[in-house]
Structures are given as C-alpha cells and as structure tokens.
Coordinates of C-alpha atoms in Angstrom, one line a residue:
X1 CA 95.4 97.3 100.4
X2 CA 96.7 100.0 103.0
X3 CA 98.8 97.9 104.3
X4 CA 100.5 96.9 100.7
X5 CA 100.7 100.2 100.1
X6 CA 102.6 101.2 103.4
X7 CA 104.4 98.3 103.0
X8 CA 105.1 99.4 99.5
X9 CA 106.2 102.6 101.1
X10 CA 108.7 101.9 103.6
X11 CA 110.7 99.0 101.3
X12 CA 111.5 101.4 99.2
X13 CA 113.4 103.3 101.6
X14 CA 115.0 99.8 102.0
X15 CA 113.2 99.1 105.7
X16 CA 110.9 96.2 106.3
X17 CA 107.7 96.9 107.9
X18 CA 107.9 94.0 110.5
X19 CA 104.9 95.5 112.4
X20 CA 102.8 95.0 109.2
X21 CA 103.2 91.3 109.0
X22 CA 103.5 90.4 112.3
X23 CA 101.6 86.8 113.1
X24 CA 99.1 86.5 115.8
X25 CA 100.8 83.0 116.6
X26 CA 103.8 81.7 115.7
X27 CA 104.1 79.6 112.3
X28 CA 106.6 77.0 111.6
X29 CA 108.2 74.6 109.0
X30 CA 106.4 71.8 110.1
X31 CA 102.9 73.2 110.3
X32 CA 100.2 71.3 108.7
X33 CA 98.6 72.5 105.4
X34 CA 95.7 70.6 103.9
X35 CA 95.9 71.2 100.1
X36 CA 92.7 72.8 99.0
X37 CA 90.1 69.2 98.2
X38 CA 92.4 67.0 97.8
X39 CA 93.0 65.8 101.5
X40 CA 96.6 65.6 101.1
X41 CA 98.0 67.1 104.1
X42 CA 101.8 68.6 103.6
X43 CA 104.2 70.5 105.8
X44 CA 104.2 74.8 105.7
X45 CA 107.5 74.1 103.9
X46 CA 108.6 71.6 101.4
X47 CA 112.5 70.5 100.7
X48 CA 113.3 71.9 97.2
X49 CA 115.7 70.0 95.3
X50 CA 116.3 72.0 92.7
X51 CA 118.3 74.7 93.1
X52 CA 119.9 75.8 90.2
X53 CA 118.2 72.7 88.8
X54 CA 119.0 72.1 85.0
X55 CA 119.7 68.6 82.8
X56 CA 119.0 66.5 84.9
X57 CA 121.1 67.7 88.1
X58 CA 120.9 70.8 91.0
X59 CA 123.1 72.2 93.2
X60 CA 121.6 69.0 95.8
X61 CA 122.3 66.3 93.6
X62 CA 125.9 67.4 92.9
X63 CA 127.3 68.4 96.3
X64 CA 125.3 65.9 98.5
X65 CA 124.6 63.0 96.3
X66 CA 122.3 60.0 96.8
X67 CA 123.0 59.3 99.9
X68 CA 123.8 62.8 101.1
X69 CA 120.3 64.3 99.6
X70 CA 118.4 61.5 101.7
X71 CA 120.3 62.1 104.7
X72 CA 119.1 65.9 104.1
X73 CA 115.7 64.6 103.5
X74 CA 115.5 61.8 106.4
X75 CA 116.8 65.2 108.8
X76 CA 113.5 67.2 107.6
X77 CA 111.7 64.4 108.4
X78 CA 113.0 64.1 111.8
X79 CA 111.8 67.3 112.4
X80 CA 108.1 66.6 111.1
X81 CA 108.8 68.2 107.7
X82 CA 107.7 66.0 105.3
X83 CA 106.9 68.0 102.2
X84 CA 109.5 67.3 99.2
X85 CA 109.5 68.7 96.1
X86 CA 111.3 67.2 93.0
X87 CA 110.9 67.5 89.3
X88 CA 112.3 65.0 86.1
X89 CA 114.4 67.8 85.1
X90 CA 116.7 68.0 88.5
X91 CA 117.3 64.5 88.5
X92 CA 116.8 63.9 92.0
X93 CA 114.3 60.6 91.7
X94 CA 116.8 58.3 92.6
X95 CA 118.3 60.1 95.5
X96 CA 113.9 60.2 96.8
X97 CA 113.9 56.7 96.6
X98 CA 117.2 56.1 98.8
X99 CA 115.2 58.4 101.1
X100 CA 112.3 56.4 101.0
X101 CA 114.3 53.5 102.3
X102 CA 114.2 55.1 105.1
X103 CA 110.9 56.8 105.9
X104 CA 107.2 55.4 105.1
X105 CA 106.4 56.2 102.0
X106 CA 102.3 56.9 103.6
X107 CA 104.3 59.7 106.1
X108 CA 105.9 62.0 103.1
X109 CA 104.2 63.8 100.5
X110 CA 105.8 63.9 96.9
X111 CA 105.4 66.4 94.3
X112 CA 108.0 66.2 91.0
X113 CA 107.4 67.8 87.4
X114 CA 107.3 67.1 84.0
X115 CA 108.2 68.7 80.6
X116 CA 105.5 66.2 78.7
X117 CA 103.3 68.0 76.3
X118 CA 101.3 64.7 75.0
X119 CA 99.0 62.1 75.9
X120 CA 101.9 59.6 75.2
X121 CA 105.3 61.3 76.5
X122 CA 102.4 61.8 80.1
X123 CA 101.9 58.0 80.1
X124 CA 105.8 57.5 79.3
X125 CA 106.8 59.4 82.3
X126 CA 104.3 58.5 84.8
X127 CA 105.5 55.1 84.5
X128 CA 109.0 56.3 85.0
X129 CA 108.4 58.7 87.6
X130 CA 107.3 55.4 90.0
X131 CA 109.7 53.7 88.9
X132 CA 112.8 55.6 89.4
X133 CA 111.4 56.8 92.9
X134 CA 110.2 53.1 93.6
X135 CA 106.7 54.3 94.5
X136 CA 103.2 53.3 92.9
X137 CA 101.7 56.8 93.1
X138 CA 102.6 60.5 92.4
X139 CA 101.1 62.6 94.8
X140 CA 101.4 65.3 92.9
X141 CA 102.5 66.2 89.5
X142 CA 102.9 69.6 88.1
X143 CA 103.1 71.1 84.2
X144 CA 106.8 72.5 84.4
X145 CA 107.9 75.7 83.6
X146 CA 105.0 77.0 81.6
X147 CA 105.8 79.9 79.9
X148 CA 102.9 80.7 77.2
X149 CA 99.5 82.0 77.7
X150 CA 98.4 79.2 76.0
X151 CA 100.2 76.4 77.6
X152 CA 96.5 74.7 77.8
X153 CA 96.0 74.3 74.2
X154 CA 99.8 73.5 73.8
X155 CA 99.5 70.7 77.1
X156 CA 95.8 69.1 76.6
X157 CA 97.0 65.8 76.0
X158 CA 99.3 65.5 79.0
X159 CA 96.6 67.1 81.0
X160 CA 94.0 64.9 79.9
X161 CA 96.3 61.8 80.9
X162 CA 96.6 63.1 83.8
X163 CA 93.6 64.1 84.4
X164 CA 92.9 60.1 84.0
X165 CA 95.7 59.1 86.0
X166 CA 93.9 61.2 89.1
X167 CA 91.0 59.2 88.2
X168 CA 92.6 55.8 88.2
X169 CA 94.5 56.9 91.6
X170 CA 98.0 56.9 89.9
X171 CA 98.4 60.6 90.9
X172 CA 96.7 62.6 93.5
X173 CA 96.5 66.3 92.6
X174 CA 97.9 67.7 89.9
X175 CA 98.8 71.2 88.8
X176 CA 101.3 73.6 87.0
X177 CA 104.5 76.0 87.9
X178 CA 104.6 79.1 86.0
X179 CA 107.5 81.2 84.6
X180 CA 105.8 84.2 82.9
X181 CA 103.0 86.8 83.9
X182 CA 100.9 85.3 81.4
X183 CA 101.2 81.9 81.9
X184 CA 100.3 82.7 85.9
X185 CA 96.8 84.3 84.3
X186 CA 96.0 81.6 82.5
X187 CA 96.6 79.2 85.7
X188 CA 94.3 81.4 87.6
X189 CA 91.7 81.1 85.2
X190 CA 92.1 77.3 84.7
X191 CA 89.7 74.8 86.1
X192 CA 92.1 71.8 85.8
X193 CA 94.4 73.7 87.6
X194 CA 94.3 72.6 91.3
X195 CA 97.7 73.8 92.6
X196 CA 100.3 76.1 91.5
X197 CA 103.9 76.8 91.9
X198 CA 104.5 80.3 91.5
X199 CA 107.3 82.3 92.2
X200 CA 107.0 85.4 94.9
X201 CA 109.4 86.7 97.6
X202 CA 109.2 90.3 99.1
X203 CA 111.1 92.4 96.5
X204 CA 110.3 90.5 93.3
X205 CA 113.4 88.9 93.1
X206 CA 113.5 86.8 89.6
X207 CA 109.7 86.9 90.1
X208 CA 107.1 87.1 86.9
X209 CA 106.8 90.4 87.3
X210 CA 106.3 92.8 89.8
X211 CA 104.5 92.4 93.2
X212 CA 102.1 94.8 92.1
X213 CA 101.4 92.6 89.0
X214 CA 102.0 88.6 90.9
X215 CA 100.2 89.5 93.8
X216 CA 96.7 90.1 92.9
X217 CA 96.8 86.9 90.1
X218 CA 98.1 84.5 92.8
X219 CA 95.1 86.1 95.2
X220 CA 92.9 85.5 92.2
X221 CA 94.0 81.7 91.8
X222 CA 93.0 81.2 96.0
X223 CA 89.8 83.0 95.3
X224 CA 89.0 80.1 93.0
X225 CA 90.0 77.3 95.0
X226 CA 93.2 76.7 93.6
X227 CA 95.9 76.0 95.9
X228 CA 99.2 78.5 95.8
X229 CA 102.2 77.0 96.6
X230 CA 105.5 79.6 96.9
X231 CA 108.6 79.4 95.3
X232 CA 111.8 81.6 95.0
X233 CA 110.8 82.6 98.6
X234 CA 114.4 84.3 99.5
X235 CA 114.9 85.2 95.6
X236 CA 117.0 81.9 95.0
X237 CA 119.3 83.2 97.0
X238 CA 119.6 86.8 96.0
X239 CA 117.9 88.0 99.2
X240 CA 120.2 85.6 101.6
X241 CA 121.2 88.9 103.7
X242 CA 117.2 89.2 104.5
X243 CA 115.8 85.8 105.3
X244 CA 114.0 86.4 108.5
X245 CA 112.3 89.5 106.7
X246 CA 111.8 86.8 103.6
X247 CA 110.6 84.6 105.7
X248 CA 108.1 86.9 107.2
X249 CA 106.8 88.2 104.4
X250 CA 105.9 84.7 102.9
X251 CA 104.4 83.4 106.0
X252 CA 102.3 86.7 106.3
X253 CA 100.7 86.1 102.8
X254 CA 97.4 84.6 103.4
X255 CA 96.7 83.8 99.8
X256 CA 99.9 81.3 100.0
X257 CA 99.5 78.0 101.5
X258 CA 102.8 76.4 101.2
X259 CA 106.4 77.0 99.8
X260 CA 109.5 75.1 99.1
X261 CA 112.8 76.4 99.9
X262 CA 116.1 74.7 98.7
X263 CA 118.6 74.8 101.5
X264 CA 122.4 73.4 100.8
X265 CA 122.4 71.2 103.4
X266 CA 121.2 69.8 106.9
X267 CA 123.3 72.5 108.8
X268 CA 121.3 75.7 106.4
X269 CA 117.9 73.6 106.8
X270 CA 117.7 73.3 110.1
X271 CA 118.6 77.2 110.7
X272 CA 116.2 78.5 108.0
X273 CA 113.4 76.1 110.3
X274 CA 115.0 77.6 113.2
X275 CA 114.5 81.1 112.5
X276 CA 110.8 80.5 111.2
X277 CA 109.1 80.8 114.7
X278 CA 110.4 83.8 115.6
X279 CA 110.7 85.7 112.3
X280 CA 106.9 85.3 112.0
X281 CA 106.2 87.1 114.8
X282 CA 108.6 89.7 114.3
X283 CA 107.1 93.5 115.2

C-alpha cells in the first residue's frame, strides 16, 4: 500500500516512479504463464486483434488482412509468443485459421469472445467458432463486454453451455471481459468465473474506473483463484508516448498474470517485445 500511495504521489506530478516497480529479473513477451488450474500454459503477452475492434472488423483485419494478420501472428510465434486473442465481434477467425496453416495448432493457445446470452445462440457459436478457425476446440472462451452487475442472471444459459462444453472438452477455460466497475465486482465474486479480461494501464486510461477503484477488485478476483488477464495496457493507444513506463507498470502488477496488446504490425510488435526486458527492470 506505501508503495501505491508513493506511486500515487509522484504520477501526479507527471513522473513515473521506476524505482518502485523495478523487477528482480528481467520479464519478457514470451515468458510462460500457467493459467490458474487449468494447465493451459500461454505466453506473458498475447497478440490482440482487436483494436478498435467493432462489426465484425479491427484496425488488423483491415490494414493487414488474412494473410497479412497471420504473417503477424506466424512472426510472434517465431519469437515463442504464442498467446492470441480474438473475439466473434472483430472478425478475425478466418485470418487464425490461415495462421494455423502454418503453426501446430497443439503450440498456440486461442482465446476469442462471444456476445451469446442463451443456451442456444452458446451452442450456435461454438460450433461456428471451430469452424471458421478450422479447429475442434476453444481454449478459451470469454463472456464479451459485460456491462451489468447482473450479467450472471442475464448470461446463465450460455454459461451453463459452456460450462458443459468444458465438460465435454470442446472448450478449455472459460471466463468473461468486463466494461463497467460493476460488472468487474461481480466477476470477482463469481465462481464460474475462471479468467478475466479486465482493462488496467498506469493512469486509468479508458479504464472502469479509477486505479484506486480497479485495482483492489482485480487483486480480489487473484485472491480467489481467478486468473487476471490485462487489457488496454498502454490505454489503447492514448499512452503511446509512455510505453516502457506502461510496460513497467503492468509487468510489476503481481495480481496480473497475462495481457494482450494489439500492435499494428510485425515492425511495432517486435519493438513493444523488444523493449519489454529492459523496461522491467527499469530503476
């Protein structure tokens, strides 16, 4: 708590305490991270595809298309970053399965997202899901966007089918993202929830509130078991002229186990990855 608070302290005066979060060893992109129970084993960072990512398209799937967005993905594979996150609503299943042309589908893990609220629109786009990425399993599969406190009541027959998808070893893990304060509280309470994707970055950038509010909720959710995964990490952009301090500040949070940034392009990838080592350490 001091050292929130000092942090707190000198941000405002627009420095980053770099001695503060400072890493014993260096952390990198390609890290592994075994998620919580489930023994799926994922990269520190995953490849976001969804920048800007709205009816059924993204900032990847319109400037690097198919075959550009799995060259970007085969690159992050290359260098042992095999984490890639997709969801239904950025339209970027088809350009996963030219990538999976080219990798083994056992070496990559696969999370995507769904706007089903019922047992039968779940069942509908499980099926679709696998086979518009040309894959017989999900490894994981979150709620999207959840936005109500009461996203359980309003979501208990898709969770319950997935819930027996899990069983019957069509999806791995599954979990929810959250886009309001009270929707992250509910998660954290959740039992069904095993992993979510919640949005933090170091000056609560487009965040669910303030850090002072996220924070202890997403250290509440790793206290029981759940799995945090980061999102928004440099603010979706906002906080481009501070990523090594960004990137810093998210590897420094203990109660985070993974996050997904959505780089433009091979060249942006492999600098974010580049900087990661050394920004870590940063005193």
């Amino acid at each position: 708590m001091r050292n929130s608070l000092a942090a707190a302290s000198l941000m405002a005066f627009g420095r980053f305490p770099n001695h503060l979060y400072a890493a014993p060893v260096k952390r990198y992109a390609s890290d592994r991270v075994t998620l919580g129970n489930s023994g799926i084993t994922v990269s520190r960072m995953a490849m976001g595809t969804g920048t800007n990512g709205f009816n059924k398209r993204s900032y990847q799937t319109d400037n690097l298309g198919i075959h550009g967005l799995a060259d970007w993905l085969e690159a992050a594979y290359d260098e042992d970053v095999i984490f890639w996150d997709s969801a239904d609503q950025y339209g970027t299943h088809p350009h996963l399965r030219e990538a999976l042309k080219r990798v083994p589908r056992e070496k990559v893990v696969i999370l995507t997202k769904t706007h089903a609220r019922t047992e039968a629109q779940m069942k509908a786009d499980l099926d679709r899901f696998r086979q518009e990425l040309g894959t017989d399993y999900l490894d994981i599969v979150l709620l999207h966007n959840m936005q109500s406190s009461n996203w359980p009541e309003e979501r208990r027959g898709a969770m319950d089918t997935l819930s027996q998808a899990k069983e019957d070893g069509i999806v791995r893990m599954h979990g929810v993202s959250c886009h309001r304060l009270g929707a992250l509280k509910t998660a954290a309470k959740t039992d069904w929830v095993e992993i979510d994707l919640a949005r933090i970055n170091l000056k609560g950038a487009i965040m669910d509130g303030s850090l002072g509010e996220v924070v202890p909720v997403l250290k509440e959710m790793k206290e029981n078991g759940k799995v945090v995964m980061g999102m928004k990490i440099i603010g979706a952009g906002q906080l481009s002229h501070m990523v090594d301090d960004c990137l810093q500040f998210a590897l420094a949070q203990e109660y985070i186990d993974c996050f997904t940034i959505g780089t433009h392009d091979i060249d942006q990838f492999k600098d974010l990855v580049g900087r990661m080592p050394a920004a870590s350490m940063r005193a």
